[in-house]
């Protein structure tokens, strides 16, 4: 019976990279079919197959770690590097949209009336719902830190409570932002103001939804005793991602909502 | 008398707390046994029949979808001339 003499994880052959790649292809083809040929079937299929791939891929990772014990300290170190690099890539992604915003707003063109906000645009009041949203996300940063400390101290009940509060705050943010989107007097097609506002805040909102989903998965794993007090990298990754989402919002609030009004 | 009273209190407390705890028992050891069985089955199928069904469904949808998109590409490549 052979066994490895190193501390790395040689994964079983898996079909999910293939189905993931195919679902991405279906997504791009689906967008073309929607934009140019008024057909939604491919796009819908792509969202379904993408979800199926993600569910099974991450389910397998839970099996490999929690049930099979393959996540040695060496493997965990690699996962830490990976998550940090991924978040860094996301930071650069958002920096692009901030560049676009500052490019247009620092030197507003005559077509906009030479001012920012452009003539005719009534921006949202930064001291109303946007300020509430800021406090909601900041509070969720506190609650997730409480959850982490509870987890490290082995307090199951407090970990669950604090995680639940964090998730509720994330959902509250999403609902508030959806209401703001509905109530705003301007749309995405209202010039460069609308474009920069909705693309930047829209991608942020998507990341809040992704982060909330990650936290819900952590909640379910904590319920089913997956995490131990000193090995819970999935939770730490979710917490890092959540703090990142919070920081992006702070930049959005200060740049677009506050300075940009 | 006092000792049996204390014992009764302990039992009552224990019963109540396990009743609520029965909602979520730690099933990780069972899962560990299932997924560490030396049967050569890859991890994506090792959970049982549901794994195989879900895998098959995913593969059929992705490969079928790819075939459909190739078909749509062929149709789009030969537009019908109008007028």
mmCIF file of C-alpha atoms in Angstrom:
data_model
loop_
_atom_site.group_PDB
_atom_site.id
_atom_site.type_symbol
_atom_site.label_atom_id
_atom_site.label_comp_id
_atom_site.label_asym_id
_atom_site.label_seq_id
_atom_site.Cartn_x
_atom_site.Cartn_y
_atom_site.Cartn_z
ATOM 1 C CA UNK A 1 0.000 0.000 0.000
ATOM 2 C CA UNK A 2 1.804 3.143 -1.242
ATOM 3 C CA UNK A 3 1.481 6.462 0.491
ATOM 4 C CA UNK A 4 2.887 9.889 -0.176
ATOM 5 C CA UNK A 5 6.034 11.142 1.543
ATOM 6 C CA UNK A 6 5.212 14.849 1.086
ATOM 7 C CA UNK A 7 2.581 17.096 2.685
ATOM 8 C CA UNK A 8 0.854 18.297 -0.500
ATOM 9 C CA UNK A 9 -2.549 17.249 -1.780
ATOM 10 C CA UNK A 10 -2.671 15.310 -5.050
ATOM 11 C CA UNK A 11 -6.363 15.628 -5.927
ATOM 12 C CA UNK A 12 -8.434 12.868 -7.539
ATOM 13 C CA UNK A 13 -9.203 13.467 -11.237
ATOM 14 C CA UNK A 14 -12.232 15.747 -11.363
ATOM 15 C CA UNK A 15 -14.765 16.680 -14.058
ATOM 16 C CA UNK A 16 -15.532 20.121 -12.620
ATOM 17 C CA UNK A 17 -12.841 22.160 -14.390
ATOM 18 C CA UNK A 18 -14.272 20.891 -17.690
ATOM 19 C CA UNK A 19 -17.915 21.546 -16.806
ATOM 20 C CA UNK A 20 -16.887 24.949 -15.425
ATOM 21 C CA UNK A 21 -15.103 25.881 -18.627
ATOM 22 C CA UNK A 22 -18.017 24.668 -20.735
ATOM 23 C CA UNK A 23 -20.502 26.609 -18.606
ATOM 24 C CA UNK A 24 -18.379 29.754 -19.104
ATOM 25 C CA UNK A 25 -18.499 29.143 -22.850
ATOM 26 C CA UNK A 26 -22.270 28.696 -22.642
ATOM 27 C CA UNK A 27 -22.462 31.965 -20.701
ATOM 28 C CA UNK A 28 -20.680 33.975 -23.378
ATOM 29 C CA UNK A 29 -22.608 32.274 -26.194
ATOM 30 C CA UNK A 30 -25.772 32.774 -24.157
ATOM 31 C CA UNK A 31 -25.135 36.500 -23.892
ATOM 32 C CA UNK A 32 -24.713 36.706 -27.672
ATOM 33 C CA UNK A 33 -27.944 34.765 -28.226
ATOM 34 C CA UNK A 34 -29.710 37.133 -25.857
ATOM 35 C CA UNK A 35 -28.290 40.379 -27.211
ATOM 36 C CA UNK A 36 -28.550 39.547 -30.902
ATOM 37 C CA UNK A 37 -31.155 36.826 -31.340
ATOM 38 C CA UNK A 38 -33.609 37.412 -28.484
ATOM 39 C CA UNK A 39 -33.130 33.921 -27.000
ATOM 40 C CA UNK A 40 -32.554 33.261 -23.293
ATOM 41 C CA UNK A 41 -32.240 29.467 -23.273
ATOM 42 C CA UNK A 42 -28.440 29.247 -23.545
ATOM 43 C CA UNK A 43 -27.900 31.914 -20.896
ATOM 44 C CA UNK A 44 -30.279 30.171 -18.510
ATOM 45 C CA UNK A 45 -28.520 26.861 -19.166
ATOM 46 C CA UNK A 46 -25.150 28.471 -18.496
ATOM 47 C CA UNK A 47 -26.271 29.864 -15.123
ATOM 48 C CA UNK A 48 -27.610 26.440 -14.148
ATOM 49 C CA UNK A 49 -24.493 24.510 -15.192
ATOM 50 C CA UNK A 50 -22.239 27.123 -13.588
ATOM 51 C CA UNK A 51 -24.106 26.794 -10.289
ATOM 52 C CA UNK A 52 -23.988 22.991 -10.479
ATOM 53 C CA UNK A 53 -20.230 23.105 -11.108
ATOM 54 C CA UNK A 54 -19.561 25.494 -8.222
ATOM 55 C CA UNK A 55 -21.726 23.462 -5.828
ATOM 56 C CA UNK A 56 -20.038 20.152 -6.642
ATOM 57 C CA UNK A 57 -16.502 21.556 -6.827
ATOM 58 C CA UNK A 58 -16.716 23.214 -3.415
ATOM 59 C CA UNK A 59 -18.610 20.219 -1.978
ATOM 60 C CA UNK A 60 -15.635 18.058 -3.020
ATOM 61 C CA UNK A 61 -13.184 20.457 -1.347
ATOM 62 C CA UNK A 62 -15.152 20.140 1.917
ATOM 63 C CA UNK A 63 -14.986 16.357 1.533
ATOM 64 C CA UNK A 64 -11.236 16.415 0.851
ATOM 65 C CA UNK A 65 -10.522 18.627 3.878
ATOM 66 C CA UNK A 66 -13.028 17.986 6.650
ATOM 67 C CA UNK A 67 -13.766 14.336 5.818
ATOM 68 C CA UNK A 68 -10.490 13.088 4.319
ATOM 69 C CA UNK A 69 -7.985 15.262 6.190
ATOM 70 C CA UNK A 70 -5.959 16.331 3.144
ATOM 71 C CA UNK A 71 -5.587 19.961 4.229
ATOM 72 C CA UNK A 72 -2.237 19.814 5.999
ATOM 73 C CA UNK A 73 -0.611 23.065 7.195
ATOM 74 C CA UNK A 74 1.315 23.123 3.905
ATOM 75 C CA UNK A 75 -1.890 22.877 1.891
ATOM 76 C CA UNK A 76 -3.547 25.508 4.051
ATOM 77 C CA UNK A 77 -0.637 27.864 3.462
ATOM 78 C CA UNK A 78 -1.173 27.506 -0.281
ATOM 79 C CA UNK A 79 -4.873 28.220 0.131
ATOM 80 C CA UNK A 80 -4.051 31.352 2.125
ATOM 81 C CA UNK A 81 -1.739 32.589 -0.626
ATOM 82 C CA UNK A 82 -4.433 31.778 -3.167
ATOM 83 C CA UNK A 83 -7.191 33.661 -1.382
ATOM 84 C CA UNK A 84 -4.964 36.691 -0.801
ATOM 85 C CA UNK A 85 -3.947 36.798 -4.462
ATOM 86 C CA UNK A 86 -7.569 36.428 -5.553
ATOM 87 C CA UNK A 87 -8.674 39.330 -3.340
ATOM 88 C CA UNK A 88 -5.773 41.384 -4.689
ATOM 89 C CA UNK A 89 -6.970 40.699 -8.237
ATOM 90 C CA UNK A 90 -10.455 41.846 -7.228
ATOM 91 C CA UNK A 91 -8.987 45.018 -5.732
ATOM 92 C CA UNK A 92 -7.325 45.753 -9.074
ATOM 93 C CA UNK A 93 -10.639 45.058 -10.825
ATOM 94 C CA UNK A 94 -12.350 47.736 -8.727
ATOM 95 C CA UNK A 95 -9.424 50.128 -9.172
ATOM 96 C CA UNK A 96 -10.243 50.171 -12.884
ATOM 97 C CA UNK A 97 -13.746 51.460 -12.217
ATOM 98 C CA UNK A 98 -12.467 54.030 -9.735
ATOM 99 C CA UNK A 99 -10.004 55.177 -12.433
ATOM 100 C CA UNK A 100 -12.919 55.626 -14.829
ATOM 101 C CA UNK A 101 -14.863 57.589 -12.219
ATOM 102 C CA UNK A 102 -11.998 59.946 -11.369
ATOM 103 C CA UNK A 103 -11.041 60.357 -15.016
ATOM 104 C CA UNK A 104 -14.518 61.652 -15.822
ATOM 105 C CA UNK A 105 -15.246 63.549 -12.622
ATOM 106 C CA UNK A 106 -11.956 65.407 -12.073
ATOM 107 C CA UNK A 107 -12.188 67.121 -15.478
ATOM 108 C CA UNK A 108 -15.878 67.200 -16.460
ATOM 109 C CA UNK A 109 -16.363 67.949 -20.174
ATOM 110 C CA UNK A 110 -18.388 70.855 -21.606
ATOM 111 C CA UNK A 111 -21.020 68.322 -22.686
ATOM 112 C CA UNK A 112 -21.688 67.659 -18.996
ATOM 113 C CA UNK A 113 -21.963 71.376 -18.273
ATOM 114 C CA UNK A 114 -18.369 71.535 -17.055
ATOM 115 C CA UNK A 115 -19.435 70.377 -13.585
ATOM 116 C CA UNK A 116 -19.632 67.226 -11.469
ATOM 117 C CA UNK A 117 -22.289 66.102 -10.854
ATOM 118 C CA UNK A 118 -23.228 66.906 -14.477
ATOM 119 C CA UNK A 119 -25.981 69.450 -15.128
ATOM 120 C CA UNK A 120 -29.395 67.909 -14.600
ATOM 121 C CA UNK A 121 -28.211 65.027 -12.398
ATOM 122 C CA UNK A 122 -29.650 64.935 -8.886
ATOM 123 C CA UNK A 123 -27.308 62.699 -6.904
ATOM 124 C CA UNK A 124 -28.417 60.681 -3.872
ATOM 125 C CA UNK A 125 -27.980 62.402 -0.523
ATOM 126 C CA UNK A 126 -24.872 60.843 1.055
ATOM 127 C CA UNK A 127 -26.216 61.469 4.558
ATOM 128 C CA UNK A 128 -29.353 59.390 4.040
ATOM 129 C CA UNK A 129 -29.462 55.681 3.009
ATOM 130 C CA UNK A 130 -25.807 55.610 1.842
ATOM 131 C CA UNK A 131 -24.697 56.586 5.362
ATOM 132 C CA UNK A 132 -26.930 53.905 6.860
ATOM 133 C CA UNK A 133 -25.371 51.408 4.438
ATOM 134 C CA UNK A 134 -21.932 52.457 5.651
ATOM 135 C CA UNK A 135 -22.877 51.824 9.272
ATOM 136 C CA UNK A 136 -24.469 48.487 8.357
ATOM 137 C CA UNK A 137 -21.290 47.208 6.705
ATOM 138 C CA UNK A 138 -19.027 48.561 9.430
ATOM 139 C CA UNK A 139 -21.187 46.832 12.048
ATOM 140 C CA UNK A 140 -21.004 43.603 10.051
ATOM 141 C CA UNK A 141 -17.207 43.881 10.199
ATOM 142 C CA UNK A 142 -17.462 43.983 13.969
ATOM 143 C CA UNK A 143 -19.863 41.046 14.168
ATOM 144 C CA UNK A 144 -17.737 38.839 11.928
ATOM 145 C CA UNK A 145 -14.709 39.563 14.146
ATOM 146 C CA UNK A 146 -16.802 38.546 17.150
ATOM 147 C CA UNK A 147 -17.753 35.353 15.296
ATOM 148 C CA UNK A 148 -14.111 34.556 14.610
ATOM 149 C CA UNK A 149 -13.033 35.077 18.205
ATOM 150 C CA UNK A 150 -15.943 32.952 19.421
ATOM 151 C CA UNK A 151 -14.894 30.232 16.993
ATOM 152 C CA UNK A 152 -11.289 30.334 18.192
ATOM 153 C CA UNK A 153 -12.500 30.129 21.801
ATOM 154 C CA UNK A 154 -14.685 27.118 21.019
ATOM 155 C CA UNK A 155 -17.948 28.939 21.770
ATOM 156 C CA UNK A 156 -20.354 27.286 19.333
ATOM 157 C CA UNK A 157 -23.447 29.264 20.253
ATOM 158 C CA UNK A 158 -21.778 32.686 19.991
ATOM 159 C CA UNK A 159 -20.129 31.757 16.706
ATOM 160 C CA UNK A 160 -23.517 30.918 15.237
ATOM 161 C CA UNK A 161 -25.172 34.047 16.654
ATOM 162 C CA UNK A 162 -22.449 36.401 15.435
ATOM 163 C CA UNK A 163 -22.340 34.796 11.985
ATOM 164 C CA UNK A 164 -26.107 35.109 11.735
ATOM 165 C CA UNK A 165 -25.951 38.805 12.652
ATOM 166 C CA UNK A 166 -23.283 39.342 9.999
ATOM 167 C CA UNK A 167 -25.409 37.616 7.356
ATOM 168 C CA UNK A 168 -28.514 39.593 8.365
ATOM 169 C CA UNK A 169 -26.578 42.858 8.073
ATOM 170 C CA UNK A 170 -25.329 41.831 4.633
ATOM 171 C CA UNK A 171 -28.876 41.052 3.509
ATOM 172 C CA UNK A 172 -30.095 44.344 4.978
ATOM 173 C CA UNK A 173 -27.429 46.214 2.965
ATOM 174 C CA UNK A 174 -28.533 44.448 -0.215
ATOM 175 C CA UNK A 175 -32.198 45.288 0.363
ATOM 176 C CA UNK A 176 -31.400 48.938 1.150
ATOM 177 C CA UNK A 177 -29.240 49.238 -1.950
ATOM 178 C CA UNK A 178 -31.926 47.620 -4.126
ATOM 179 C CA UNK A 179 -34.405 50.179 -2.825
ATOM 180 C CA UNK A 180 -31.945 53.017 -3.586
ATOM 181 C CA UNK A 181 -31.508 51.697 -7.129
ATOM 182 C CA UNK A 182 -35.270 51.730 -7.583
ATOM 183 C CA UNK A 183 -35.745 55.203 -6.111
ATOM 184 C CA UNK A 184 -32.816 56.987 -7.793
ATOM 185 C CA UNK A 185 -33.791 59.757 -10.187
ATOM 186 C CA UNK A 186 -31.035 58.766 -12.649
ATOM 187 C CA UNK A 187 -30.334 55.527 -14.533
ATOM 188 C CA UNK A 188 -27.288 53.742 -15.958
ATOM 189 C CA UNK A 189 -27.957 55.373 -19.331
ATOM 190 C CA UNK A 190 -27.764 58.898 -17.913
ATOM 191 C CA UNK A 191 -24.381 59.728 -19.328
ATOM 192 C CA UNK A 192 -21.042 59.015 -17.748
ATOM 193 C CA UNK A 193 -22.430 59.779 -14.276
ATOM 194 C CA UNK A 194 -24.965 56.974 -14.562
ATOM 195 C CA UNK A 195 -22.431 54.584 -16.082
ATOM 196 C CA UNK A 196 -19.757 55.092 -13.428
ATOM 197 C CA UNK A 197 -22.259 55.082 -10.573
ATOM 198 C CA UNK A 198 -24.158 51.930 -11.481
ATOM 199 C CA UNK A 199 -21.214 49.878 -12.787
ATOM 200 C CA UNK A 200 -19.066 50.586 -9.701
ATOM 201 C CA UNK A 201 -21.841 50.194 -7.114
ATOM 202 C CA UNK A 202 -23.402 47.373 -9.115
ATOM 203 C CA UNK A 203 -20.260 45.245 -9.091
ATOM 204 C CA UNK A 204 -19.874 46.037 -5.413
ATOM 205 C CA UNK A 205 -23.434 44.862 -4.758
ATOM 206 C CA UNK A 206 -22.711 41.638 -6.630
ATOM 207 C CA UNK A 207 -19.702 41.088 -4.365
ATOM 208 C CA UNK A 208 -21.876 41.682 -1.290
ATOM 209 C CA UNK A 209 -24.216 38.950 -2.544
ATOM 210 C CA UNK A 210 -21.294 36.609 -3.215
ATOM 211 C CA UNK A 211 -19.830 37.378 0.226
ATOM 212 C CA UNK A 212 -23.170 36.814 1.928
ATOM 213 C CA UNK A 213 -23.480 33.457 0.161
ATOM 214 C CA UNK A 214 -19.995 32.476 1.338
ATOM 215 C CA UNK A 215 -20.992 33.446 4.904
ATOM 216 C CA UNK A 216 -24.189 31.391 4.689
ATOM 217 C CA UNK A 217 -22.120 28.363 3.629
ATOM 218 C CA UNK A 218 -19.859 28.984 6.645
ATOM 219 C CA UNK A 219 -22.929 29.186 8.879
ATOM 220 C CA UNK A 220 -24.165 25.814 7.632
ATOM 221 C CA UNK A 221 -20.725 24.275 8.071
ATOM 222 C CA UNK A 222 -20.505 25.620 11.626
ATOM 223 C CA UNK A 223 -23.973 24.144 12.329
ATOM 224 C CA UNK A 224 -22.746 20.742 11.154
ATOM 225 C CA UNK A 225 -19.538 20.836 13.206
ATOM 226 C CA UNK A 226 -17.084 21.174 10.320
ATOM 227 C CA UNK A 227 -14.924 23.867 11.927
ATOM 228 C CA UNK A 228 -12.552 23.345 14.840
ATOM 229 C CA UNK A 229 -11.188 26.075 17.054
ATOM 230 C CA UNK A 230 -7.818 26.041 15.320
ATOM 231 C CA UNK A 231 -8.655 24.821 11.806
ATOM 232 C CA UNK A 232 -11.336 26.805 9.997
ATOM 233 C CA UNK A 233 -9.726 28.307 6.931
ATOM 234 C CA UNK A 234 -13.011 28.447 4.997
ATOM 235 C CA UNK A 235 -14.325 30.817 7.639
ATOM 236 C CA UNK A 236 -11.172 32.932 7.566
ATOM 237 C CA UNK A 237 -11.336 33.186 3.776
ATOM 238 C CA UNK A 238 -14.974 34.315 4.022
ATOM 239 C CA UNK A 239 -14.029 36.883 6.667
ATOM 240 C CA UNK A 240 -11.180 38.275 4.550
ATOM 241 C CA UNK A 241 -13.516 38.556 1.561
ATOM 242 C CA UNK A 242 -16.163 40.245 3.673
ATOM 243 C CA UNK A 243 -13.697 42.847 5.024
ATOM 244 C CA UNK A 244 -12.581 43.495 1.439
ATOM 245 C CA UNK A 245 -16.204 44.127 0.398
ATOM 246 C CA UNK A 246 -16.532 46.536 3.330
ATOM 247 C CA UNK A 247 -13.377 48.453 2.354
ATOM 248 C CA UNK A 248 -14.522 48.773 -1.278
ATOM 249 C CA UNK A 249 -17.788 50.260 -0.035
ATOM 250 C CA UNK A 250 -15.901 52.826 2.075
ATOM 251 C CA UNK A 251 -13.979 53.924 -1.031
ATOM 252 C CA UNK A 252 -17.239 54.044 -3.028
ATOM 253 C CA UNK A 253 -18.973 56.064 -0.348
ATOM 254 C CA UNK A 254 -16.185 58.602 0.005
ATOM 255 C CA UNK A 255 -15.455 58.958 -3.737
ATOM 256 C CA UNK A 256 -18.777 58.584 -5.543
ATOM 257 C CA UNK A 257 -21.424 59.304 -2.932
ATOM 258 C CA UNK A 258 -19.700 62.013 -0.898
ATOM 259 C CA UNK A 259 -16.992 63.754 -2.969
ATOM 260 C CA UNK A 260 -18.953 63.089 -6.168
ATOM 261 C CA UNK A 261 -22.022 64.949 -4.979
ATOM 262 C CA UNK B 1 -32.601 12.437 49.957
ATOM 263 C CA UNK B 2 -30.643 15.536 48.920
ATOM 264 C CA UNK B 3 -28.383 13.458 46.677
ATOM 265 C CA UNK B 4 -31.325 11.913 44.813
ATOM 266 C CA UNK B 5 -32.832 15.404 44.447
ATOM 267 C CA UNK B 6 -29.582 16.660 42.915
ATOM 268 C CA UNK B 7 -29.443 13.618 40.621
ATOM 269 C CA UNK B 8 -33.028 14.260 39.482
ATOM 270 C CA UNK B 9 -32.154 17.904 38.703
ATOM 271 C CA UNK B 10 -29.116 16.805 36.693
ATOM 272 C CA UNK B 11 -31.128 14.277 34.689
ATOM 273 C CA UNK B 12 -33.851 16.846 33.941
ATOM 274 C CA UNK B 13 -31.254 19.361 32.757
ATOM 275 C CA UNK B 14 -29.474 16.782 30.670
ATOM 276 C CA UNK B 15 -32.685 15.599 29.017
ATOM 277 C CA UNK B 16 -33.724 19.153 28.088
ATOM 278 C CA UNK B 17 -30.335 20.106 26.736
ATOM 279 C CA UNK B 18 -29.908 16.937 24.642
ATOM 280 C CA UNK B 19 -33.444 17.373 23.274
ATOM 281 C CA UNK B 20 -32.472 20.730 21.786
ATOM 282 C CA UNK B 21 -29.046 19.467 20.815
ATOM 283 C CA UNK B 22 -30.619 16.526 18.996
ATOM 284 C CA UNK B 23 -31.344 19.010 16.197
ATOM 285 C CA UNK B 24 -27.695 19.028 15.206
ATOM 286 C CA UNK B 25 -25.604 16.088 16.198
ATOM 287 C CA UNK B 26 -22.028 15.917 15.076
ATOM 288 C CA UNK B 27 -22.138 13.627 12.050
ATOM 289 C CA UNK B 28 -18.592 14.428 10.922
ATOM 290 C CA UNK B 29 -17.091 11.138 12.212
ATOM 291 C CA UNK B 30 -19.604 9.170 10.086
ATOM 292 C CA UNK B 31 -18.722 11.248 7.036
ATOM 293 C CA UNK B 32 -15.031 10.766 7.720
ATOM 294 C CA UNK B 33 -15.531 6.990 7.770
ATOM 295 C CA UNK B 34 -17.535 7.079 4.510
ATOM 296 C CA UNK B 35 -15.064 9.238 2.616
ATOM 297 C CA UNK B 36 -11.962 7.472 3.889
ATOM 298 C CA UNK B 37 -13.157 3.995 2.826
ATOM 299 C CA UNK B 38 -10.484 2.389 0.660
ATOM 300 C CA UNK B 39 -12.706 1.652 -2.370
ATOM 301 C CA UNK B 40 -10.895 3.594 -5.110
ATOM 302 C CA UNK B 41 -13.931 5.767 -5.819
ATOM 303 C CA UNK B 42 -12.946 9.391 -6.666
ATOM 304 C CA UNK B 43 -14.135 12.047 -4.245
ATOM 305 C CA UNK B 44 -16.745 13.496 -6.607
ATOM 306 C CA UNK B 45 -18.610 10.155 -6.666
ATOM 307 C CA UNK B 46 -17.757 8.834 -3.215
ATOM 308 C CA UNK B 47 -20.876 10.110 -1.467
ATOM 309 C CA UNK B 48 -23.233 7.665 -3.113
ATOM 310 C CA UNK B 49 -25.756 7.367 -5.901
ATOM 311 C CA UNK B 50 -26.862 11.006 -5.663
ATOM 312 C CA UNK B 51 -23.333 12.044 -6.631
ATOM 313 C CA UNK B 52 -23.485 9.953 -9.799
ATOM 314 C CA UNK B 53 -26.878 11.357 -10.774
ATOM 315 C CA UNK B 54 -25.831 14.944 -10.212
ATOM 316 C CA UNK B 55 -22.581 14.370 -12.136
ATOM 317 C CA UNK B 56 -24.428 12.842 -15.050
ATOM 318 C CA UNK B 57 -26.988 15.673 -15.105
ATOM 319 C CA UNK B 58 -24.241 18.315 -15.050
ATOM 320 C CA UNK B 59 -22.282 16.637 -17.837
ATOM 321 C CA UNK B 60 -25.354 16.127 -20.038
ATOM 322 C CA UNK B 61 -26.395 19.763 -19.620
ATOM 323 C CA UNK B 62 -22.929 21.203 -20.310
ATOM 324 C CA UNK B 63 -22.045 18.959 -23.259
ATOM 325 C CA UNK B 64 -25.573 19.178 -24.657
ATOM 326 C CA UNK B 65 -25.546 22.925 -24.235
ATOM 327 C CA UNK B 66 -22.209 23.151 -26.058
ATOM 328 C CA UNK B 67 -23.623 21.094 -28.944
ATOM 329 C CA UNK B 68 -26.671 23.396 -29.044
ATOM 330 C CA UNK B 69 -24.481 26.495 -29.128
ATOM 331 C CA UNK B 70 -22.497 24.995 -32.026
ATOM 332 C CA UNK B 71 -25.780 24.442 -33.837
ATOM 333 C CA UNK B 72 -26.836 28.044 -33.184
ATOM 334 C CA UNK B 73 -23.444 29.192 -34.465
ATOM 335 C CA UNK B 74 -23.991 27.234 -37.678
ATOM 336 C CA UNK B 75 -27.458 28.745 -38.114
ATOM 337 C CA UNK B 76 -26.160 32.259 -37.423
ATOM 338 C CA UNK B 77 -23.315 31.776 -39.903
ATOM 339 C CA UNK B 78 -25.723 31.401 -42.844
ATOM 340 C CA UNK B 79 -28.200 34.264 -42.525
ATOM 341 C CA UNK B 80 -31.356 34.145 -44.633
ATOM 342 C CA UNK B 81 -31.217 36.866 -47.326
ATOM 343 C CA UNK B 82 -34.176 39.238 -47.158
ATOM 344 C CA UNK B 83 -35.970 40.998 -50.042
#
